């Protein structure tokens, strides 16, 4: 079927969505680490429009944008499905994937800003958590958003399981107060303890160091 | 059980226009409910409690929201006219361009026409760059979908709105010189019988937009 290459940077939450999908489906791949300050010809060739990671290259064909890559992986390798088969349930899942993908950006903004801007981002992040806690179907009743098994919504929300904590520690800004989101907290515990996820998360202290440097560089340039 | 398909929309919204186009291409019978965004119906708030936005498709009592999620649902639920290609890689490419239009072109269009004075020039430049990508993606095809209209074309209905914005504000962005393929595409797209039925009347749209952004004869 052709070999699978994955372009990314080690501590990217978007990269990990794709890693988890590939691992859950048992698809072998070659990881090619990228330097975003010095973009490789391969990256520029594979994603000329956005020049970002992750990029999946399958049999020479490049696919960019993590959520689109997940949908491709799902269609190309149907084992251990990440989406429900019923069209309506699939549409509900896609709604939450989009929600998590778009609103999750607020957490990045907390890391990347300070003062008023950061406070605004914190409030937006909190709103996102509140909406998920209140509205996400199955949360609290099932182990994962996908049911008994991890699905695409879980992968897209993976940011909460590692990167949100890193952001809170780097910035000293609390986003998710303990005890306020019981259903989400239960989900986070289940997600982090899943063997595939556990084995495929970077070390907290390493991501911490990288994000700390990233924040310092960004704020210095403003 | 008889099938029931409801669409909550706003006539001049490109987003509900997309859903109408898709339903018509598939030959699905539906009931259209026009919403007043200043006075949202209890049904809308019930079916889309999180975003409270249109379009909302309700199929046998099940609500689906977000125009691109709805388009994928329509394609999977009703056979016949394909909105997306069959091949997974080609589907990925189509989804990429559909996302590009909404994630990049749409905010640039907003900033170019509704943004602060100082933001507008940069937004117009950015938008030009993005349109260039679309221009190149069209290649020698009649439509983004190839010989027939597909999901990317439907999502690109934004271009019809862009042209109306241009007319309303007296600016010229999408010229035949700079964007020959996109200009041809617009002509083919708008001439299509089904698309024609789903597009909001251009003169009404221009009048509405002129009022909103202030055309050349209206002071801001």
GROMACS .gro file of C-alpha atoms in nm:
model
  442
    1UNK     CA    1   0.000   0.000   0.000
    2UNK     CA    2   0.301   0.228   0.018
    3UNK     CA    3   0.507   0.351   0.306
    4UNK     CA    4   0.389   0.606   0.559
    5UNK     CA    5   0.601   0.902   0.660
    6UNK     CA    6   0.503   1.152   0.926
    7UNK     CA    7   0.652   1.500   0.944
    8UNK     CA    8   0.627   1.678   1.277
    9UNK     CA    9   0.786   1.833   1.581
   10UNK     CA   10   0.820   1.617   1.890
   11UNK     CA   11   0.607   1.820   2.130
   12UNK     CA   12   0.320   1.917   1.902
   13UNK     CA   13  -0.029   1.821   2.020
   14UNK     CA   14  -0.140   1.807   1.655
   15UNK     CA   15   0.134   1.560   1.567
   16UNK     CA   16   0.026   1.338   1.853
   17UNK     CA   17  -0.329   1.312   1.727
   18UNK     CA   18  -0.187   1.146   1.417
   19UNK     CA   19   0.063   0.929   1.607
   20UNK     CA   20  -0.215   0.798   1.829
   21UNK     CA   21  -0.438   0.720   1.530
   22UNK     CA   22  -0.157   0.531   1.355
   23UNK     CA   23  -0.067   0.341   1.672
   24UNK     CA   24  -0.428   0.253   1.755
   25UNK     CA   25  -0.467   0.107   1.407
   26UNK     CA   26  -0.129  -0.064   1.412
   27UNK     CA   27   0.011   0.121   1.112
   28UNK     CA   28   0.390   0.139   1.090
   29UNK     CA   29   0.536   0.475   0.995
   30UNK     CA   30   0.859   0.668   0.979
   31UNK     CA   31   0.875   0.985   1.186
   32UNK     CA   32   1.080   1.262   1.028
   33UNK     CA   33   1.147   1.539   1.278
   34UNK     CA   34   1.115   1.893   1.145
   35UNK     CA   35   1.285   2.218   1.238
   36UNK     CA   36   1.025   2.490   1.196
   37UNK     CA   37   1.287   2.765   1.211
   38UNK     CA   38   1.460   2.610   0.915
   39UNK     CA   39   1.192   2.437   0.709
   40UNK     CA   40   1.303   2.139   0.504
   41UNK     CA   41   1.246   2.113   0.129
   42UNK     CA   42   1.035   1.805   0.203
   43UNK     CA   43   0.803   2.002   0.431
   44UNK     CA   44   0.774   2.294   0.189
   45UNK     CA   45   0.704   2.056  -0.096
   46UNK     CA   46   0.448   1.853   0.100
   47UNK     CA   47   0.259   2.144   0.249
   48UNK     CA   48   0.326   2.443   0.026
   49UNK     CA   49   0.008   2.625   0.129
   50UNK     CA   50   0.049   2.628   0.508
   51UNK     CA   51   0.410   2.507   0.555
   52UNK     CA   52   0.303   2.350   0.887
   53UNK     CA   53   0.315   2.016   1.060
   54UNK     CA   54   0.189   1.751   1.087
   55UNK     CA   55   0.201   1.619   0.734
   56UNK     CA   56   0.136   1.255   0.651
   57UNK     CA   57   0.296   1.125   0.333
   58UNK     CA   58   0.149   0.796   0.213
   59UNK     CA   59   0.303   0.632  -0.091
   60UNK     CA   60   0.438   0.973  -0.187
   61UNK     CA   61   0.101   1.150  -0.146
   62UNK     CA   62   0.107   1.429   0.115
   63UNK     CA   63  -0.190   1.513   0.338
   64UNK     CA   64  -0.187   1.819   0.566
   65UNK     CA   65  -0.407   1.936   0.858
   66UNK     CA   66  -0.433   1.693   1.149
   67UNK     CA   67  -0.811   1.646   1.138
   68UNK     CA   68  -0.803   1.579   0.765
   69UNK     CA   69  -0.518   1.333   0.819
   70UNK     CA   70  -0.730   1.152   1.082
   71UNK     CA   71  -1.020   1.120   0.837
   72UNK     CA   72  -0.781   0.986   0.572
   73UNK     CA   73  -0.632   0.731   0.812
   74UNK     CA   74  -0.983   0.625   0.913
   75UNK     CA   75  -1.088   0.566   0.552
   76UNK     CA   76  -0.767   0.403   0.437
   77UNK     CA   77  -0.730   0.168   0.736
   78UNK     CA   78  -1.080   0.082   0.865
   79UNK     CA   79  -0.965  -0.150   1.148
   80UNK     CA   80  -1.020  -0.020   1.503
   81UNK     CA   81  -1.255   0.252   1.382
   82UNK     CA   82  -1.220   0.604   1.518
   83UNK     CA   83  -1.564   0.718   1.402
   84UNK     CA   84  -1.908   0.561   1.448
   85UNK     CA   85  -2.055   0.391   1.141
   86UNK     CA   86  -2.399   0.549   1.176
   87UNK     CA   87  -2.407   0.872   0.970
   88UNK     CA   88  -2.586   1.071   1.239
   89UNK     CA   89  -2.354   0.961   1.518
   90UNK     CA   90  -2.064   1.032   1.283
   91UNK     CA   91  -2.197   1.385   1.229
   92UNK     CA   92  -2.220   1.437   1.605
   93UNK     CA   93  -1.862   1.316   1.644
   94UNK     CA   94  -1.745   1.549   1.366
   95UNK     CA   95  -1.919   1.839   1.539
   96UNK     CA   96  -1.719   1.772   1.856
   97UNK     CA   97  -1.396   1.718   1.662
   98UNK     CA   98  -1.443   2.061   1.503
   99UNK     CA   99  -1.535   2.215   1.837
  100UNK     CA  100  -1.231   2.068   2.015
  101UNK     CA  101  -1.000   2.161   1.729
  102UNK     CA  102  -1.115   2.523   1.705
  103UNK     CA  103  -1.176   2.605   2.070
  104UNK     CA  104  -0.860   2.425   2.181
  105UNK     CA  105  -0.664   2.707   2.018
  106UNK     CA  106  -0.753   2.923   2.317
  107UNK     CA  107  -0.526   2.707   2.531
  108UNK     CA  108  -0.239   2.779   2.290
  109UNK     CA  109  -0.320   3.147   2.319
  110UNK     CA  110  -0.282   3.132   2.697
  111UNK     CA  111   0.072   3.007   2.641
  112UNK     CA  112   0.148   3.261   2.372
  113UNK     CA  113   0.022   3.580   2.541
  114UNK     CA  114   0.019   3.783   2.858
  115UNK     CA  115  -0.194   4.041   3.036
  116UNK     CA  116  -0.540   4.116   2.898
  117UNK     CA  117  -0.494   3.895   2.592
  118UNK     CA  118  -0.402   3.601   2.810
  119UNK     CA  119  -0.694   3.658   3.045
  120UNK     CA  120  -0.929   3.659   2.745
  121UNK     CA  121  -0.777   3.331   2.623
  122UNK     CA  122  -0.813   3.181   2.969
  123UNK     CA  123  -1.181   3.272   2.980
  124UNK     CA  124  -1.234   3.122   2.632
  125UNK     CA  125  -1.059   2.802   2.739
  126UNK     CA  126  -1.275   2.782   3.048
  127UNK     CA  127  -1.587   2.829   2.836
  128UNK     CA  128  -1.478   2.544   2.614
  129UNK     CA  129  -1.438   2.315   2.915
  130UNK     CA  130  -1.776   2.416   3.052
  131UNK     CA  131  -1.950   2.343   2.724
  132UNK     CA  132  -1.787   2.003   2.694
  133UNK     CA  133  -1.864   1.916   3.057
  134UNK     CA  134  -2.227   2.012   3.011
  135UNK     CA  135  -2.308   1.905   2.656
  136UNK     CA  136  -2.074   1.634   2.532
  137UNK     CA  137  -2.281   1.317   2.479
  138UNK     CA  138  -2.175   1.007   2.668
  139UNK     CA  139  -1.924   1.192   2.887
  140UNK     CA  140  -1.936   1.044   3.234
  141UNK     CA  141  -2.137   0.741   3.122
  142UNK     CA  142  -1.884   0.591   2.886
  143UNK     CA  143  -1.509   0.552   2.927
  144UNK     CA  144  -1.429   0.772   2.627
  145UNK     CA  145  -1.612   1.010   2.393
  146UNK     CA  146  -1.588   0.729   2.140
  147UNK     CA  147  -1.756   0.485   2.381
  148UNK     CA  148  -1.555   0.192   2.513
  149UNK     CA  149  -1.276   0.264   2.272
  150UNK     CA  150  -1.086   0.580   2.191
  151UNK     CA  151  -1.225   0.769   1.893
  152UNK     CA  152  -1.154   1.080   1.691
  153UNK     CA  153  -1.309   1.317   1.946
  154UNK     CA  154  -1.083   1.178   2.219
  155UNK     CA  155  -0.778   1.225   1.997
  156UNK     CA  156  -0.870   1.583   1.912
  157UNK     CA  157  -0.917   1.664   2.281
  158UNK     CA  158  -0.586   1.500   2.370
  159UNK     CA  159  -0.444   1.847   2.424
  160UNK     CA  160  -0.617   1.850   2.762
  161UNK     CA  161  -0.435   1.540   2.878
  162UNK     CA  162  -0.084   1.682   2.858
  163UNK     CA  163  -0.044   2.023   2.695
  164UNK     CA  164  -0.302   2.202   2.906
  165UNK     CA  165  -0.115   2.101   3.222
  166UNK     CA  166   0.213   2.215   3.066
  167UNK     CA  167   0.057   2.550   2.975
  168UNK     CA  168  -0.073   2.595   3.329
  169UNK     CA  169   0.267   2.527   3.478
  170UNK     CA  170   0.463   2.745   3.234
  171UNK     CA  171   0.231   3.044   3.269
  172UNK     CA  172   0.113   3.003   3.627
  173UNK     CA  173  -0.241   3.046   3.493
  174UNK     CA  174  -0.497   2.790   3.607
  175UNK     CA  175  -0.740   2.688   3.333
  176UNK     CA  176  -0.909   2.379   3.476
  177UNK     CA  177  -0.974   2.396   3.850
  178UNK     CA  178  -0.979   2.060   4.024
  179UNK     CA  179  -1.321   1.932   4.119
  180UNK     CA  180  -1.512   2.166   3.888
  181UNK     CA  181  -1.527   1.930   3.590
  182UNK     CA  182  -1.588   1.580   3.728
  183UNK     CA  183  -1.686   1.420   3.397
  184UNK     CA  184  -1.396   1.571   3.206
  185UNK     CA  185  -1.153   1.479   3.483
  186UNK     CA  186  -1.272   1.118   3.469
  187UNK     CA  187  -1.223   1.119   3.093
  188UNK     CA  188  -0.872   1.266   3.124
  189UNK     CA  189  -0.774   0.992   3.367
  190UNK     CA  190  -0.909   0.719   3.135
  191UNK     CA  191  -0.739   0.874   2.834
  192UNK     CA  192  -0.398   0.916   2.997
  193UNK     CA  193  -0.405   0.561   3.135
  194UNK     CA  194  -0.483   0.400   2.801
  195UNK     CA  195  -0.172   0.199   2.711
  196UNK     CA  196  -0.139   0.338   2.357
  197UNK     CA  197  -0.171   0.698   2.475
  198UNK     CA  198   0.054   0.644   2.779
  199UNK     CA  199   0.329   0.497   2.562
  200UNK     CA  200   0.302   0.780   2.312
  201UNK     CA  201   0.318   1.095   2.516
  202UNK     CA  202   0.637   1.297   2.556
  203UNK     CA  203   0.785   1.346   2.903
  204UNK     CA  204   0.607   1.626   3.088
  205UNK     CA  205   0.934   1.794   3.186
  206UNK     CA  206   1.058   1.787   2.827
  207UNK     CA  207   0.743   1.947   2.685
  208UNK     CA  208   0.759   2.193   2.973
  209UNK     CA  209   1.110   2.302   2.876
  210UNK     CA  210   1.019   2.335   2.507
  211UNK     CA  211   0.699   2.532   2.572
  212UNK     CA  212   0.876   2.757   2.822
  213UNK     CA  213   1.138   2.848   2.559
  214UNK     CA  214   0.866   2.889   2.297
  215UNK     CA  215   0.675   3.133   2.520
  216UNK     CA  216   0.988   3.332   2.606
  217UNK     CA  217   1.083   3.366   2.239
  218UNK     CA  218   0.733   3.473   2.142
  219UNK     CA  219   0.689   3.732   2.415
  220UNK     CA  220   1.036   3.875   2.351
  221UNK     CA  221   0.947   3.935   1.986
  222UNK     CA  222   0.621   4.122   2.063
  223UNK     CA  223  -4.181   0.616   0.888
  224UNK     CA  224  -4.202   0.899   0.638
  225UNK     CA  225  -3.875   1.083   0.611
  226UNK     CA  226  -3.868   1.437   0.744
  227UNK     CA  227  -3.598   1.683   0.647
  228UNK     CA  228  -3.600   2.036   0.787
  229UNK     CA  229  -3.350   2.309   0.714
  230UNK     CA  230  -3.326   2.615   0.938
  231UNK     CA  231  -3.149   2.890   0.750
  232UNK     CA  232  -3.123   3.251   0.648
  233UNK     CA  233  -3.169   3.327   0.278
  234UNK     CA  234  -2.874   3.560   0.244
  235UNK     CA  235  -2.635   3.334   0.435
  236UNK     CA  236  -2.385   3.148   0.217
  237UNK     CA  237  -2.375   2.875   0.481
  238UNK     CA  238  -2.741   2.780   0.461
  239UNK     CA  239  -2.715   2.827   0.082
  240UNK     CA  240  -2.458   2.548   0.075
  241UNK     CA  241  -2.691   2.305   0.245
  242UNK     CA  242  -2.976   2.391   0.006
  243UNK     CA  243  -2.747   2.332  -0.291
  244UNK     CA  244  -2.643   1.992  -0.160
  245UNK     CA  245  -2.999   1.881  -0.085
  246UNK     CA  246  -3.117   1.991  -0.428
  247UNK     CA  247  -2.826   1.817  -0.605
  248UNK     CA  248  -2.925   1.498  -0.426
  249UNK     CA  249  -3.293   1.548  -0.504
  250UNK     CA  250  -3.389   1.543  -0.137
  251UNK     CA  251  -3.723   1.695  -0.044
  252UNK     CA  252  -3.702   1.926   0.253
  253UNK     CA  253  -3.891   2.193   0.438
  254UNK     CA  254  -3.712   2.525   0.469
  255UNK     CA  255  -3.758   2.742   0.778
  256UNK     CA  256  -3.632   3.100   0.752
  257UNK     CA  257  -3.487   3.221   1.080
  258UNK     CA  258  -3.481   3.577   1.209
  259UNK     CA  259  -3.138   3.605   1.371
  260UNK     CA  260  -3.254   3.899   1.581
  261UNK     CA  261  -3.530   3.681   1.720
  262UNK     CA  262  -3.417   3.318   1.715
  263UNK     CA  263  -3.690   3.056   1.725
  264UNK     CA  264  -3.721   2.814   2.019
  265UNK     CA  265  -3.662   2.535   1.767
  266UNK     CA  266  -3.326   2.677   1.661
  267UNK     CA  267  -3.217   2.719   2.021
  268UNK     CA  268  -3.329   2.364   2.096
  269UNK     CA  269  -3.148   2.212   1.798
  270UNK     CA  270  -2.827   2.413   1.828
  271UNK     CA  271  -2.793   2.505   2.195
  272UNK     CA  272  -2.416   2.547   2.183
  273UNK     CA  273  -2.369   2.784   1.890
  274UNK     CA  274  -2.728   2.900   1.832
  275UNK     CA  275  -2.648   2.945   1.463
  276UNK     CA  276  -2.782   2.847   1.125
  277UNK     CA  277  -2.779   2.633   0.920
  278UNK     CA  278  -2.926   2.341   1.110
  279UNK     CA  279  -3.041   2.031   0.927
  280UNK     CA  280  -3.294   1.820   1.114
  281UNK     CA  281  -3.336   1.471   0.972
  282UNK     CA  282  -3.612   1.265   1.133
  283UNK     CA  283  -3.575   1.472   1.447
  284UNK     CA  284  -3.194   1.450   1.458
  285UNK     CA  285  -3.018   1.788   1.436
  286UNK     CA  286  -2.689   1.834   1.253
  287UNK     CA  287  -2.502   2.165   1.267
  288UNK     CA  288  -2.197   2.330   1.102
  289UNK     CA  289  -2.233   2.358   0.724
  290UNK     CA  290  -1.939   2.133   0.630
  291UNK     CA  291  -2.043   1.866   0.881
  292UNK     CA  292  -2.392   1.883   0.728
  293UNK     CA  293  -2.254   1.845   0.374
  294UNK     CA  294  -2.063   1.529   0.475
  295UNK     CA  295  -2.378   1.395   0.641
  296UNK     CA  296  -2.587   1.462   0.332
  297UNK     CA  297  -2.332   1.287   0.111
  298UNK     CA  298  -2.329   0.978   0.334
  299UNK     CA  299  -2.702   0.960   0.392
  300UNK     CA  300  -2.845   1.006   0.044
  301UNK     CA  301  -2.701   0.813  -0.249
  302UNK     CA  302  -2.690   0.932  -0.607
  303UNK     CA  303  -2.506   1.253  -0.685
  304UNK     CA  304  -2.163   1.233  -0.516
  305UNK     CA  305  -2.045   1.546  -0.335
  306UNK     CA  306  -1.706   1.397  -0.252
  307UNK     CA  307  -1.487   1.168  -0.463
  308UNK     CA  308  -1.460   0.797  -0.377
  309UNK     CA  309  -1.083   0.773  -0.341
  310UNK     CA  310  -0.961   0.850   0.015
  311UNK     CA  311  -0.669   1.061  -0.106
  312UNK     CA  312  -0.888   1.268  -0.336
  313UNK     CA  313  -1.136   1.308  -0.049
  314UNK     CA  314  -0.853   1.438   0.169
  315UNK     CA  315  -0.759   1.693  -0.098
  316UNK     CA  316  -1.121   1.807  -0.129
  317UNK     CA  317  -1.154   1.842   0.248
  318UNK     CA  318  -0.828   2.038   0.256
  319UNK     CA  319  -0.957   2.299   0.011
  320UNK     CA  320  -1.297   2.319   0.178
  321UNK     CA  321  -1.123   2.386   0.510
  322UNK     CA  322  -0.892   2.638   0.342
  323UNK     CA  323  -1.188   2.836   0.212
  324UNK     CA  324  -1.358   2.861   0.550
  325UNK     CA  325  -1.048   2.889   0.770
  326UNK     CA  326  -0.851   3.133   0.554
  327UNK     CA  327  -1.061   3.300   0.285
  328UNK     CA  328  -1.365   3.370   0.499
  329UNK     CA  329  -1.189   3.562   0.780
  330UNK     CA  330  -0.986   3.754   0.519
  331UNK     CA  331  -1.308   3.852   0.338
  332UNK     CA  332  -1.456   3.973   0.666
  333UNK     CA  333  -1.152   4.180   0.753
  334UNK     CA  334  -1.129   4.321   0.402
  335UNK     CA  335  -1.484   4.453   0.409
  336UNK     CA  336  -1.580   4.490   0.773
  337UNK     CA  337  -1.244   4.535   0.940
  338UNK     CA  338  -1.081   4.841   1.085
  339UNK     CA  339  -0.949   5.083   0.822
  340UNK     CA  340  -0.586   4.996   0.894
  341UNK     CA  341  -0.652   4.620   0.877
  342UNK     CA  342  -0.828   4.629   0.543
  343UNK     CA  343  -0.534   4.682   0.309
  344UNK     CA  344  -0.345   4.390   0.455
  345UNK     CA  345  -0.658   4.175   0.451
  346UNK     CA  346  -0.711   4.250   0.081
  347UNK     CA  347  -0.352   4.146   0.009
  348UNK     CA  348  -0.391   3.829   0.209
  349UNK     CA  349  -0.720   3.749   0.038
  350UNK     CA  350  -0.556   3.796  -0.301
  351UNK     CA  351  -0.289   3.546  -0.200
  352UNK     CA  352  -0.550   3.294  -0.088
  353UNK     CA  353  -0.753   3.337  -0.406
  354UNK     CA  354  -0.435   3.268  -0.598
  355UNK     CA  355  -0.408   2.929  -0.432
  356UNK     CA  356  -0.763   2.852  -0.539
  357UNK     CA  357  -0.689   2.980  -0.889
  358UNK     CA  358  -0.398   2.737  -0.915
  359UNK     CA  359  -0.593   2.448  -0.766
  360UNK     CA  360  -0.860   2.480  -1.037
  361UNK     CA  361  -0.597   2.398  -1.300
  362UNK     CA  362  -0.779   2.313  -1.626
  363UNK     CA  363  -1.088   2.179  -1.450
  364UNK     CA  364  -1.436   2.317  -1.504
  365UNK     CA  365  -1.511   2.284  -1.134
  366UNK     CA  366  -1.301   2.204  -0.826
  367UNK     CA  367  -1.489   1.873  -0.833
  368UNK     CA  368  -1.383   1.807  -1.192
  369UNK     CA  369  -1.653   1.786  -1.457
  370UNK     CA  370  -1.930   1.837  -1.206
  371UNK     CA  371  -1.993   2.041  -0.893
  372UNK     CA  372  -1.862   1.886  -0.574
  373UNK     CA  373  -1.821   1.980  -0.210
  374UNK     CA  374  -1.538   2.227  -0.268
  375UNK     CA  375  -1.745   2.412  -0.528
  376UNK     CA  376  -2.039   2.427  -0.289
  377UNK     CA  377  -1.817   2.566  -0.011
  378UNK     CA  378  -1.665   2.808  -0.262
  379UNK     CA  379  -2.010   2.967  -0.299
  380UNK     CA  380  -1.842   3.231  -0.083
  381UNK     CA  381  -1.704   3.373  -0.406
  382UNK     CA  382  -2.055   3.473  -0.510
  383UNK     CA  383  -2.079   3.663  -0.181
  384UNK     CA  384  -1.735   3.811  -0.237
  385UNK     CA  385  -1.848   3.951  -0.571
  386UNK     CA  386  -2.157   4.099  -0.411
  387UNK     CA  387  -1.937   4.257  -0.141
  388UNK     CA  388  -1.715   4.400  -0.411
  389UNK     CA  389  -2.010   4.553  -0.592
  390UNK     CA  390  -2.155   4.689  -0.267
  391UNK     CA  391  -1.829   4.854  -0.165
  392UNK     CA  392  -1.712   4.961  -0.510
  393UNK     CA  393  -1.388   4.764  -0.491
  394UNK     CA  394  -1.241   4.527  -0.746
  395UNK     CA  395  -1.054   4.222  -0.632
  396UNK     CA  396  -1.158   3.923  -0.840
  397UNK     CA  397  -1.071   4.051  -1.186
  398UNK     CA  398  -1.053   3.843  -1.502
  399UNK     CA  399  -0.694   3.957  -1.553
  400UNK     CA  400  -0.571   3.840  -1.216
  401UNK     CA  401  -0.795   3.536  -1.178
  402UNK     CA  402  -0.902   3.402  -1.519
  403UNK     CA  403  -0.983   3.051  -1.397
  404UNK     CA  404  -1.180   3.163  -1.093
  405UNK     CA  405  -1.372   3.407  -1.310
  406UNK     CA  406  -1.464   3.122  -1.549
  407UNK     CA  407  -1.551   2.903  -1.256
  408UNK     CA  408  -1.787   3.166  -1.115
  409UNK     CA  409  -1.963   3.189  -1.448
  410UNK     CA  410  -2.002   2.809  -1.478
  411UNK     CA  411  -2.109   2.778  -1.117
  412UNK     CA  412  -2.371   3.050  -1.126
  413UNK     CA  413  -2.509   2.921  -1.459
  414UNK     CA  414  -2.577   2.577  -1.318
  415UNK     CA  415  -2.953   2.524  -1.288
  416UNK     CA  416  -2.949   2.389  -0.935
  417UNK     CA  417  -2.702   2.645  -0.808
  418UNK     CA  418  -2.912   2.923  -0.961
  419UNK     CA  419  -3.211   2.802  -0.759
  420UNK     CA  420  -3.012   2.808  -0.436
  421UNK     CA  421  -2.843   3.145  -0.469
  422UNK     CA  422  -2.987   3.450  -0.302
  423UNK     CA  423  -3.082   3.712  -0.567
  424UNK     CA  424  -2.769   3.912  -0.637
  425UNK     CA  425  -2.929   4.258  -0.646
  426UNK     CA  426  -3.101   4.204  -0.311
  427UNK     CA  427  -2.775   4.082  -0.162
  428UNK     CA  428  -2.582   4.383  -0.292
  429UNK     CA  429  -2.846   4.618  -0.153
  430UNK     CA  430  -2.831   4.448   0.186
  431UNK     CA  431  -2.450   4.460   0.195
  432UNK     CA  432  -2.438   4.819   0.073
  433UNK     CA  433  -2.651   4.913   0.368
  434UNK     CA  434  -2.429   4.723   0.607
  435UNK     CA  435  -2.084   4.833   0.497
  436UNK     CA  436  -2.165   5.162   0.331
  437UNK     CA  437  -2.114   5.168  -0.045
  438UNK     CA  438  -1.943   5.447  -0.238
  439UNK     CA  439  -2.249   5.668  -0.190
  440UNK     CA  440  -2.300   5.602   0.178
  441UNK     CA  441  -2.074   5.762   0.435
  442UNK     CA  442  -1.953   5.533   0.713
   0.00000   0.00000   0.00000
